[in-house]
């Protein structure tokens, strides 16, 4: 029985004056376009701060992105722990009633 493969399609984005063709799943396209737009905004902001070297600018963007990812992961874990504790508390209240 054949399985249905997810069809990827090409999406063209432009970052720092360079066009890229990226194959993406249709539901991912909006995220790819938003990421390219945000990356260009960040490059423009860094250029205004005097960082003209594209390599340095890309490194800063990547570094900041990783820091934000790690922060978000930690916040997500803390939220999960808090929700789990609340569910246990509610379960205790319900089962003791």
N, CA, C and O atoms as CSV, one atom per row, in Angstrom:
chain,resi,resn,atom,element,x,y,z
A,1,UNK,N,N,0.851,-1.185,0.000
A,1,UNK,CA,C,0.000,0.000,0.000
A,1,UNK,C,C,0.890,1.240,0.000
A,1,UNK,O,O,1.724,1.373,0.896
A,2,UNK,N,N,0.754,2.142,-0.950
A,2,UNK,CA,C,1.622,3.315,-1.025
A,2,UNK,C,C,1.311,4.308,0.095
A,2,UNK,O,O,0.154,4.509,0.467
A,3,UNK,N,N,2.366,4.918,0.618
A,3,UNK,CA,C,2.181,5.955,1.626
A,3,UNK,C,C,2.193,7.302,0.926
A,3,UNK,O,O,2.867,7.483,-0.089
A,4,UNK,N,N,1.451,8.234,1.468
A,4,UNK,CA,C,1.402,9.560,0.849
A,4,UNK,C,C,2.583,10.389,1.342
A,4,UNK,O,O,2.707,10.663,2.536
A,5,UNK,N,N,3.435,10.777,0.425
A,5,UNK,CA,C,4.587,11.606,0.756
A,5,UNK,C,C,4.157,13.057,0.777
A,5,UNK,O,O,3.324,13.491,-0.019
A,6,UNK,N,N,4.732,13.787,1.687
A,6,UNK,CA,C,4.440,15.221,1.755
A,6,UNK,C,C,5.221,15.901,0.637
A,6,UNK,O,O,6.440,15.763,0.536
A,7,UNK,N,N,4.509,16.621,-0.179
A,7,UNK,CA,C,5.123,17.296,-1.313
A,7,UNK,C,C,5.768,18.604,-0.859
A,7,UNK,O,O,5.117,19.459,-0.259
A,8,UNK,N,N,7.038,18.739,-1.152
A,8,UNK,CA,C,7.726,19.994,-0.892
A,8,UNK,C,C,7.678,20.836,-2.155
A,8,UNK,O,O,7.636,20.318,-3.271
A,9,UNK,N,N,7.684,22.122,-1.955
A,9,UNK,CA,C,7.686,23.009,-3.111
A,9,UNK,C,C,8.717,24.109,-2.897
A,9,UNK,O,O,9.046,24.434,-1.756
A,10,UNK,N,N,9.224,24.677,-3.968
A,10,UNK,CA,C,10.250,25.705,-3.818
A,10,UNK,C,C,9.653,27.043,-3.377
A,10,UNK,O,O,8.602,27.473,-3.852
A,11,UNK,N,N,10.356,27.668,-2.468
A,11,UNK,CA,C,9.993,29.007,-2.000
A,11,UNK,C,C,11.225,29.877,-2.203
A,11,UNK,O,O,12.326,29.512,-1.790
A,12,UNK,N,N,11.040,31.011,-2.829
A,12,UNK,CA,C,12.145,31.939,-3.051
A,12,UNK,C,C,12.121,33.023,-1.987
A,12,UNK,O,O,11.101,33.678,-1.772
A,13,UNK,N,N,13.267,33.205,-1.318
A,13,UNK,CA,C,13.406,34.283,-0.345
A,13,UNK,C,C,14.697,35.033,-0.650
A,13,UNK,O,O,15.608,34.493,-1.277
A,14,UNK,N,N,14.762,36.261,-0.207
A,14,UNK,CA,C,15.944,37.080,-0.446
A,14,UNK,C,C,16.441,37.608,0.894
A,14,UNK,O,O,15.696,38.237,1.646
A,15,UNK,N,N,17.718,37.340,1.177
A,15,UNK,CA,C,18.347,37.795,2.416
A,15,UNK,C,C,19.686,38.409,2.054
A,15,UNK,O,O,20.489,37.791,1.355
A,16,UNK,N,N,19.924,39.609,2.520
A,16,UNK,CA,C,21.187,40.320,2.262
A,16,UNK,C,C,21.495,40.403,0.779
A,16,UNK,O,O,22.649,40.300,0.365
A,17,UNK,N,N,20.453,40.588,-0.013
A,17,UNK,CA,C,20.636,40.746,-1.447
A,17,UNK,C,C,20.861,39.449,-2.209
A,17,UNK,O,O,21.090,39.470,-3.419
A,18,UNK,N,N,20.796,38.330,-1.516
A,18,UNK,CA,C,21.006,37.035,-2.172
A,18,UNK,C,C,19.687,36.266,-2.167
A,18,UNK,O,O,19.026,36.144,-1.136
A,19,UNK,N,N,19.321,35.751,-3.335
A,19,UNK,CA,C,18.093,34.970,-3.444
A,19,UNK,C,C,18.391,33.506,-3.147
A,19,UNK,O,O,19.394,32.952,-3.597
A,20,UNK,N,N,17.500,32.898,-2.382
A,20,UNK,CA,C,17.617,31.482,-2.031
A,20,UNK,C,C,16.334,30.768,-2.428
A,20,UNK,O,O,15.234,31.274,-2.206
A,21,UNK,N,N,16.485,29.596,-3.013
A,21,UNK,CA,C,15.335,28.748,-3.305
A,21,UNK,C,C,15.382,27.619,-2.282
A,21,UNK,O,O,16.337,26.844,-2.239
A,22,UNK,N,N,14.339,27.536,-1.462
A,22,UNK,CA,C,14.287,26.557,-0.383
A,22,UNK,C,C,13.079,25.652,-0.608
A,22,UNK,O,O,11.974,26.133,-0.855
A,23,UNK,N,N,13.293,24.347,-0.522
A,23,UNK,CA,C,12.187,23.405,-0.633
A,23,UNK,C,C,11.539,23.243,0.736
A,23,UNK,O,O,12.198,22.881,1.710
A,24,UNK,N,N,10.238,23.516,0.797
A,24,UNK,CA,C,9.520,23.438,2.068
A,24,UNK,C,C,8.168,22.760,1.869
A,24,UNK,O,O,7.614,22.736,0.770
A,25,UNK,N,N,7.662,22.215,2.960
A,25,UNK,CA,C,6.301,21.702,2.955
A,25,UNK,C,C,5.361,22.911,2.954
A,25,UNK,O,O,5.696,23.946,3.531
A,26,UNK,N,N,4.201,22.799,2.322
A,26,UNK,CA,C,3.302,23.949,2.212
A,26,UNK,C,C,2.976,24.624,3.556
A,26,UNK,O,O,2.911,25.850,3.635
A,27,UNK,N,N,2.774,23.824,4.605
A,27,UNK,CA,C,2.417,24.432,5.894
A,27,UNK,C,C,3.603,25.132,6.567
A,27,UNK,O,O,3.424,25.830,7.564
A,28,UNK,N,N,4.799,24.948,6.030
A,28,UNK,CA,C,5.999,25.576,6.582
A,28,UNK,C,C,6.339,26.879,5.867
A,28,UNK,O,O,7.142,27.669,6.365
A,29,UNK,N,N,5.748,27.103,4.731
A,29,UNK,CA,C,6.118,28.250,3.896
A,29,UNK,C,C,6.023,29.576,4.644
A,29,UNK,O,O,6.932,30.401,4.550
A,30,UNK,N,N,4.954,29.790,5.375
A,30,UNK,CA,C,4.783,31.066,6.069
A,30,UNK,C,C,5.901,31.293,7.084
A,30,UNK,O,O,6.344,32.426,7.275
A,31,UNK,N,N,6.359,30.228,7.734
A,31,UNK,CA,C,7.436,30.367,8.714
A,31,UNK,C,C,8.761,30.699,8.034
A,31,UNK,O,O,9.548,31.493,8.551
A,32,UNK,N,N,9.003,30.094,6.882
A,32,UNK,CA,C,10.229,30.362,6.127
A,32,UNK,C,C,10.235,31.818,5.658
A,32,UNK,O,O,11.250,32.504,5.771
A,33,UNK,N,N,9.115,32.282,5.140
A,33,UNK,CA,C,9.040,33.674,4.674
A,33,UNK,C,C,9.198,34.657,5.840
A,33,UNK,O,O,9.893,35.666,5.715
A,34,UNK,N,N,8.556,34.362,6.968
A,34,UNK,CA,C,8.680,35.226,8.145
A,34,UNK,C,C,10.111,35.247,8.666
A,34,UNK,O,O,10.615,36.297,9.064
A,35,UNK,N,N,10.767,34.086,8.663
A,35,UNK,CA,C,12.155,34.013,9.136
A,35,UNK,C,C,13.079,34.825,8.232
A,35,UNK,O,O,13.954,35.540,8.720
A,36,UNK,N,N,12.890,34.717,6.926
A,36,UNK,CA,C,13.723,35.474,5.985
A,36,UNK,C,C,13.509,36.976,6.165
A,36,UNK,O,O,14.462,37.755,6.143
A,37,UNK,N,N,12.262,37.370,6.342
A,37,UNK,CA,C,11.957,38.788,6.547
A,37,UNK,C,C,12.582,39.296,7.851
A,37,UNK,O,O,13.166,40.378,7.888
A,38,UNK,N,N,12.452,38.506,8.915
A,38,UNK,CA,C,13.017,38.914,10.209
A,38,UNK,C,C,14.536,38.965,10.154
A,38,UNK,O,O,15.155,39.860,10.730
A,39,UNK,N,N,15.139,38.000,9.456
A,39,UNK,CA,C,16.591,37.991,9.339
A,39,UNK,C,C,17.072,39.250,8.619
A,39,UNK,O,O,18.073,39.847,9.015
A,40,UNK,N,N,16.371,39.649,7.575
A,40,UNK,CA,C,16.747,40.869,6.860
A,40,UNK,C,C,16.609,42.087,7.767
A,40,UNK,O,O,17.454,42.982,7.733
A,41,UNK,N,N,15.557,42.129,8.572
A,41,UNK,CA,C,15.386,43.235,9.517
A,41,UNK,C,C,16.558,43.288,10.505
A,41,UNK,O,O,17.092,44.359,10.792
A,42,UNK,N,N,16.945,42.120,11.016
A,42,UNK,CA,C,18.060,42.070,11.962
A,42,UNK,C,C,19.367,42.488,11.302
A,42,UNK,O,O,20.172,43.189,11.915
A,43,UNK,N,N,19.587,42.069,10.062
A,43,UNK,CA,C,20.784,42.491,9.331
A,43,UNK,C,C,20.801,44.009,9.160
A,43,UNK,O,O,21.840,44.648,9.325
A,44,UNK,N,N,19.652,44.574,8.830
A,44,UNK,CA,C,19.555,46.024,8.669
A,44,UNK,C,C,19.835,46.741,9.993
A,44,UNK,O,O,20.516,47.766,10.012
A,45,UNK,N,N,19.309,46.203,11.099
A,45,UNK,CA,C,19.554,46.803,12.418
A,45,UNK,C,C,21.035,46.754,12.773
A,45,UNK,O,O,21.586,47.731,13.280
A,46,UNK,N,N,21.682,45.620,12.509
A,46,UNK,CA,C,23.107,45.492,12.816
A,46,UNK,C,C,23.938,46.433,11.946
A,46,UNK,O,O,24.942,46.986,12.396
A,47,UNK,N,N,23.513,46.605,10.708
A,47,UNK,CA,C,24.228,47.528,9.820
A,47,UNK,C,C,24.142,48.954,10.363
A,47,UNK,O,O,25.115,49.706,10.306
A,48,UNK,N,N,22.966,49.322,10.891
A,48,UNK,CA,C,22.798,50.647,11.492
A,48,UNK,C,C,23.681,50.807,12.725
A,48,UNK,O,O,24.084,51.921,13.063
A,49,UNK,N,N,23.986,49.682,13.405
A,49,UNK,CA,C,24.866,49.707,14.575
A,49,UNK,C,C,26.336,49.706,14.175
A,49,UNK,O,O,27.213,49.775,15.035
A,50,UNK,N,N,26.611,49.630,12.869
A,50,UNK,CA,C,27.982,49.691,12.386
A,50,UNK,C,C,28.613,48.355,12.075
A,50,UNK,O,O,29.815,48.284,11.818
A,51,UNK,N,N,27.824,47.292,12.093
A,51,UNK,CA,C,28.368,45.978,11.755
A,51,UNK,C,C,28.082,45.718,10.280
A,51,UNK,O,O,26.984,45.307,9.905
A,52,UNK,N,N,29.100,45.968,9.449
A,52,UNK,CA,C,28.953,45.812,8.004
A,52,UNK,C,C,29.410,44.443,7.511
A,52,UNK,O,O,29.045,44.027,6.411
A,53,UNK,N,N,30.199,43.745,8.311
A,53,UNK,CA,C,30.714,42.443,7.918
A,53,UNK,C,C,29.580,41.419,7.951
A,53,UNK,O,O,29.056,41.123,9.024
A,54,UNK,N,N,29.189,40.869,6.788
A,54,UNK,CA,C,28.066,39.927,6.758
A,54,UNK,C,C,28.294,38.694,7.633
A,54,UNK,O,O,27.359,38.195,8.259
A,55,UNK,N,N,29.541,38.201,7.678
A,55,UNK,CA,C,29.846,37.028,8.504
A,55,UNK,C,C,29.622,37.314,9.975
A,55,UNK,O,O,29.034,36.501,10.688
A,56,UNK,N,N,30.084,38.458,10.427
A,56,UNK,CA,C,29.897,38.835,11.833
A,56,UNK,C,C,28.411,39.048,12.139
A,56,UNK,O,O,27.919,38.634,13.188
A,57,UNK,N,N,27.715,39.689,11.220
A,57,UNK,CA,C,26.286,39.937,11.423
A,57,UNK,C,C,25.517,38.622,11.507
A,57,UNK,O,O,24.659,38.461,12.375
A,58,UNK,N,N,25.820,37.677,10.610
A,58,UNK,CA,C,25.129,36.390,10.636
A,58,UNK,C,C,25.454,35.625,11.917
A,58,UNK,O,O,24.581,34.964,12.478
A,59,UNK,N,N,26.701,35.709,12.386
A,59,UNK,CA,C,27.085,35.053,13.626
A,59,UNK,C,C,26.293,35.636,14.797
A,59,UNK,O,O,25.821,34.894,15.658
A,60,UNK,N,N,26.150,36.942,14.829
A,60,UNK,CA,C,25.387,37.584,15.912
A,60,UNK,C,C,23.935,37.141,15.880
A,60,UNK,O,O,23.350,36.847,16.922
A,61,UNK,N,N,23.351,37.090,14.693
A,61,UNK,CA,C,21.955,36.675,14.561
A,61,UNK,C,C,21.794,35.227,15.011
A,61,UNK,O,O,20.859,34.903,15.744
A,62,UNK,N,N,22.698,34.359,14.578
A,62,UNK,CA,C,22.630,32.949,14.968
A,62,UNK,C,C,22.808,32.798,16.478
A,62,UNK,O,O,22.078,32.037,17.113
A,63,UNK,N,N,23.755,33.506,17.048
A,63,UNK,CA,C,24.013,33.430,18.489
A,63,UNK,C,C,22.794,33.905,19.285
A,63,UNK,O,O,22.358,33.239,20.225
A,64,UNK,N,N,22.255,35.052,18.901
A,64,UNK,CA,C,21.067,35.576,19.586
A,64,UNK,C,C,19.891,34.609,19.454
A,64,UNK,O,O,19.121,34.428,20.398
A,65,UNK,N,N,19.756,33.993,18.288
A,65,UNK,CA,C,18.684,33.021,18.078
A,65,UNK,C,C,18.821,31.817,18.993
A,65,UNK,O,O,17.832,31.338,19.547
A,66,UNK,N,N,20.045,31.325,19.155
A,66,UNK,CA,C,20.260,30.182,20.047
A,66,UNK,C,C,20.000,30.550,21.501
A,66,UNK,O,O,19.401,29.771,22.243
A,67,UNK,N,N,20.447,31.730,21.909
A,67,UNK,CA,C,20.175,32.179,23.280
A,67,UNK,C,C,18.666,32.239,23.516
A,67,UNK,O,O,18.176,31.770,24.543
A,68,UNK,N,N,17.942,32.809,22.574
A,68,UNK,CA,C,16.481,32.891,22.707
A,68,UNK,C,C,15.831,31.518,22.718
A,68,UNK,O,O,14.862,31.303,23.446
A,69,UNK,N,N,16.348,30.581,21.921
A,69,UNK,CA,C,15.809,29.223,21.907
A,69,UNK,C,C,16.004,28.557,23.261
A,69,UNK,O,O,15.077,27.954,23.801
A,70,UNK,N,N,17.225,28.669,23.814
A,70,UNK,CA,C,17.496,28.055,25.115
A,70,UNK,C,C,16.622,28.670,26.207
A,70,UNK,O,O,16.124,27.960,27.081
A,71,UNK,N,N,16.438,29.981,26.155
A,71,UNK,CA,C,15.583,30.660,27.132
A,71,UNK,C,C,14.137,30.170,27.001
A,71,UNK,O,O,13.473,29.883,27.997
A,72,UNK,N,N,13.674,30.080,25.779
A,72,UNK,CA,C,12.311,29.620,25.529
A,72,UNK,C,C,12.127,28.171,25.972
A,72,UNK,O,O,11.098,27.827,26.555
A,73,UNK,N,N,13.124,27.312,25.699
A,73,UNK,CA,C,13.049,25.915,26.142
A,73,UNK,C,C,12.935,25.835,27.656
A,73,UNK,O,O,12.129,25.071,28.186
A,74,UNK,N,N,13.746,26.628,28.350
A,74,UNK,CA,C,13.713,26.619,29.820
A,74,UNK,C,C,12.359,27.110,30.333
A,74,UNK,O,O,11.800,26.534,31.266
A,75,UNK,N,N,11.841,28.162,29.731
A,75,UNK,CA,C,10.532,28.675,30.147
A,75,UNK,C,C,9.444,27.644,29.889
A,75,UNK,O,O,8.522,27.505,30.694
A,76,UNK,N,N,9.536,26.921,28.782
A,76,UNK,CA,C,8.566,25.882,28.477
A,76,UNK,C,C,8.616,24.755,29.497
A,76,UNK,O,O,7.578,24.250,29.924
A,77,UNK,N,N,9.827,24.361,29.889
A,77,UNK,CA,C,9.978,23.315,30.898
A,77,UNK,C,C,9.414,23.766,32.246
A,77,UNK,O,O,8.753,22.993,32.940
A,78,UNK,N,N,9.677,25.015,32.607
A,78,UNK,CA,C,9.155,25.540,33.865
A,78,UNK,C,C,7.631,25.581,33.847
A,78,UNK,O,O,6.988,25.267,34.849
A,79,UNK,N,N,7.056,25.962,32.724
A,79,UNK,CA,C,5.607,25.994,32.590
A,79,UNK,C,C,5.019,24.592,32.700
A,79,UNK,O,O,3.995,24.397,33.355
A,80,UNK,N,N,5.663,23.614,32.063
A,80,UNK,CA,C,5.197,22.228,32.163
A,80,UNK,C,C,5.229,21.743,33.610
A,80,UNK,O,O,4.293,21.093,34.075
A,81,UNK,N,N,6.304,22.060,34.311
A,81,UNK,CA,C,6.420,21.633,35.710
A,81,UNK,C,C,5.334,22.277,36.563
A,81,UNK,O,O,4.731,21.612,37.405
A,82,UNK,N,N,5.081,23.568,36.350
A,82,UNK,CA,C,4.054,24.266,37.100
A,82,UNK,C,C,2.677,23.666,36.822
A,82,UNK,O,O,1.890,23.448,37.744
A,83,UNK,N,N,2.392,23.401,35.549
A,83,UNK,CA,C,1.099,22.813,35.193
A,83,UNK,C,C,0.943,21.423,35.789
A,83,UNK,O,O,-0.137,21.071,36.262
A,84,UNK,N,N,2.009,20.630,35.773
A,84,UNK,CA,C,1.955,19.294,36.348
A,84,UNK,C,C,1.647,19.370,37.846
A,84,UNK,O,O,0.822,18.611,38.354
A,85,UNK,N,N,2.311,20.287,38.547
A,85,UNK,CA,C,2.058,20.451,39.987
A,85,UNK,C,C,0.616,20.862,40.244
A,85,UNK,O,O,-0.017,20.361,41.174
A,86,UNK,N,N,0.091,21.772,39.427
A,86,UNK,CA,C,-1.299,22.205,39.591
A,86,UNK,C,C,-2.272,21.063,39.327
A,86,UNK,O,O,-3.270,20.921,40.033
A,87,UNK,N,N,-1.990,20.256,38.323
A,87,UNK,CA,C,-2.860,19.120,38.015
A,87,UNK,C,C,-2.842,18.126,39.170
A,87,UNK,O,O,-3.884,17.592,39.550
A,88,UNK,N,N,-1.662,17.877,39.727
A,88,UNK,CA,C,-1.566,16.965,40.880
A,88,UNK,C,C,-2.351,17.529,42.056
A,88,UNK,O,O,-3.066,16.791,42.734
A,89,UNK,N,N,-2.226,18.833,42.305
A,89,UNK,CA,C,-2.975,19.471,43.396
A,89,UNK,C,C,-4.483,19.320,43.172
A,89,UNK,O,O,-5.219,18.961,44.090
A,90,UNK,N,N,-4.935,19.598,41.943
A,90,UNK,CA,C,-6.363,19.467,41.635
A,90,UNK,C,C,-6.816,18.022,41.753
A,90,UNK,O,O,-7.917,17.759,42.237
A,91,UNK,N,N,-5.993,17.087,41.321
A,91,UNK,CA,C,-6.335,15.681,41.431
A,91,UNK,C,C,-6.471,15.287,42.900
A,91,UNK,O,O,-7.377,14.537,43.261
A,92,UNK,N,N,-5.576,15.787,43.741
A,92,UNK,CA,C,-5.656,15.495,45.175
A,92,UNK,C,C,-6.932,16.053,45.790
A,92,UNK,O,O,-7.557,15.405,46.629
A,93,UNK,N,N,-7.316,17.256,45.373
A,93,UNK,CA,C,-8.538,17.866,45.885
A,93,UNK,C,C,-9.751,17.046,45.457
A,93,UNK,O,O,-10.640,16.775,46.264
A,94,UNK,N,N,-9.782,16.655,44.195
A,94,UNK,CA,C,-10.934,15.909,43.672
A,94,UNK,C,C,-11.024,14.517,44.315
A,94,UNK,O,O,-12.114,14.077,44.679
A,95,UNK,N,N,-9.904,13.833,44.453
A,95,UNK,CA,C,-9.940,12.472,44.997
A,95,UNK,C,C,-10.169,12.452,46.508
A,95,UNK,O,O,-10.626,11.447,47.053
A,96,UNK,N,N,-9.854,13.558,47.187
A,96,UNK,CA,C,-10.070,13.579,48.643
A,96,UNK,C,C,-11.473,14.063,49.017
A,96,UNK,O,O,-11.866,13.979,50.180
A,97,UNK,N,N,-12.211,14.557,48.058
A,97,UNK,CA,C,-13.557,15.081,48.335
A,97,UNK,C,C,-14.597,13.990,48.386
A,97,UNK,O,O,-15.775,14.269,48.609
